[in-house]
Amino acid sequence: MAEDVFKALADPTRRRILDELAERDGQSLFEICARLVTKHGLGLSRQAISQHLAVLEAAGLVVSRREGRYKFHDLDTGPLERVMTRWLRPPSAGSPTSTESAERADTTESTP
């Protein structure tokens, strides 16, 4: 599952699609294509965008729902949260915070 998420995020067009869905959920394929053209200058075909959406759906990052003739796409951040928290640990007592570690590194580098 994590491999699918990383594969989906590896492509800049798919990241832009996720950006657009993060800005406004529930977009149709037509709306996503129009936003990619107007905001990012990406003139990809609807078929190409549809294939990118299929990769995002397979990774669980996009959920689609049908309403009549239209299919709407929503962002699902669940897979991203699971991947990111995999390597994050809660700070334990006595362990330096990331700010303390950065400050310590700065003073070490400036010492002759």
Coordinates of C-alpha atoms in Angstrom, one line a residue, residues 5-109:
V5 CA 1.2 6.0 -2.4
F6 CA 4.8 6.7 -3.2
K7 CA 4.3 5.7 -6.9
A8 CA 1.3 8.0 -7.1
L9 CA 3.1 10.9 -5.6
A10 CA 6.2 10.5 -7.8
D11 CA 4.4 12.1 -10.8
P12 CA 4.1 16.0 -10.7
T13 CA 0.8 15.9 -12.6
R14 CA -0.7 13.7 -10.0
R15 CA 0.6 16.0 -7.2
R16 CA -1.1 18.9 -8.9
I17 CA -4.4 17.0 -9.1
L18 CA -4.1 16.4 -5.4
D19 CA -3.4 20.1 -4.9
E20 CA -6.5 20.9 -6.8
L21 CA -8.6 18.4 -4.8
A22 CA -7.2 19.7 -1.5
E23 CA -8.3 23.2 -2.5
R24 CA -11.8 22.0 -3.5
D25 CA -13.1 18.5 -3.1
G26 CA -15.8 17.0 -5.2
Q27 CA -14.6 18.0 -8.7
S28 CA -15.6 16.2 -11.9
L29 CA -13.0 15.2 -14.5
F30 CA -14.0 18.2 -16.6
E31 CA -13.4 20.6 -13.7
I32 CA -10.0 19.1 -12.9
C33 CA -8.9 19.3 -16.5
A34 CA -10.0 23.0 -16.7
R35 CA -8.2 23.9 -13.5
L36 CA -5.0 22.2 -14.6
V37 CA -5.1 24.2 -17.9
T38 CA -5.9 27.5 -16.4
K39 CA -3.8 27.4 -13.2
H40 CA -0.9 25.3 -14.3
G41 CA -0.9 25.5 -18.1
L42 CA -1.1 21.7 -18.4
G43 CA -2.9 20.8 -21.6
L44 CA -3.4 17.1 -21.1
S45 CA -6.2 15.2 -22.6
R46 CA -9.1 14.1 -20.4
Q47 CA -8.0 10.5 -21.0
A48 CA -4.6 11.2 -19.6
I49 CA -6.0 12.9 -16.5
S50 CA -8.4 10.0 -16.1
Q51 CA -5.5 7.6 -16.1
H52 CA -3.7 9.7 -13.5
L53 CA -6.9 9.7 -11.4
A54 CA -7.0 5.9 -11.7
V55 CA -3.5 5.7 -10.2
L56 CA -4.5 8.0 -7.4
E57 CA -7.6 5.9 -6.7
A58 CA -5.6 2.7 -6.7
A59 CA -3.4 4.3 -4.0
G60 CA -6.4 5.3 -2.0
L61 CA -5.6 9.0 -2.3
V62 CA -8.8 9.8 -4.3
V63 CA -12.3 8.5 -3.8
S64 CA -14.8 8.7 -6.6
R65 CA -18.6 8.8 -6.4
R66 CA -21.2 8.8 -9.2
E67 CA -24.1 11.2 -9.3
G68 CA -26.2 10.7 -12.4
R69 CA -24.0 11.1 -15.4
Y70 CA -21.2 12.7 -13.5
K71 CA -18.4 11.2 -11.4
F72 CA -16.9 13.4 -8.6
H73 CA -13.5 13.0 -7.0
D74 CA -12.6 13.6 -3.4
L75 CA -9.2 13.7 -1.7
D76 CA -8.6 11.0 1.0
T77 CA -5.7 11.9 3.2
G78 CA -5.8 8.7 5.2
P79 CA -3.1 6.9 3.2
L80 CA -0.8 9.9 3.4
E81 CA -1.2 10.1 7.2
R82 CA -0.5 6.4 7.6
V83 CA 2.7 6.7 5.5
M84 CA 3.9 9.9 7.3
T85 CA 3.3 8.6 10.8
R86 CA 5.1 5.5 10.1
W87 CA 8.5 7.2 10.7
L88 CA 7.3 9.8 13.2
R89 CA 7.7 9.1 16.9
P90 CA 6.2 11.0 19.7
P91 CA 8.9 12.8 21.7
S92 CA 10.0 10.9 24.7
A93 CA 11.0 12.4 28.0
G94 CA 14.6 13.5 27.9
S95 CA 15.0 13.3 24.2
P96 CA 15.8 16.6 22.4
T97 CA 13.2 18.2 20.3
S98 CA 13.9 18.9 16.7
T99 CA 14.4 22.6 17.5
E100 CA 17.0 21.8 20.2
S101 CA 18.8 19.5 17.8
A102 CA 18.9 22.2 15.2
E103 CA 20.2 24.8 17.7
R104 CA 22.9 22.3 18.8
A105 CA 23.9 21.7 15.2
D106 CA 24.2 25.5 14.6
T107 CA 26.5 26.1 17.6
T108 CA 28.6 23.1 16.7
E109 CA 29.1 24.4 13.1

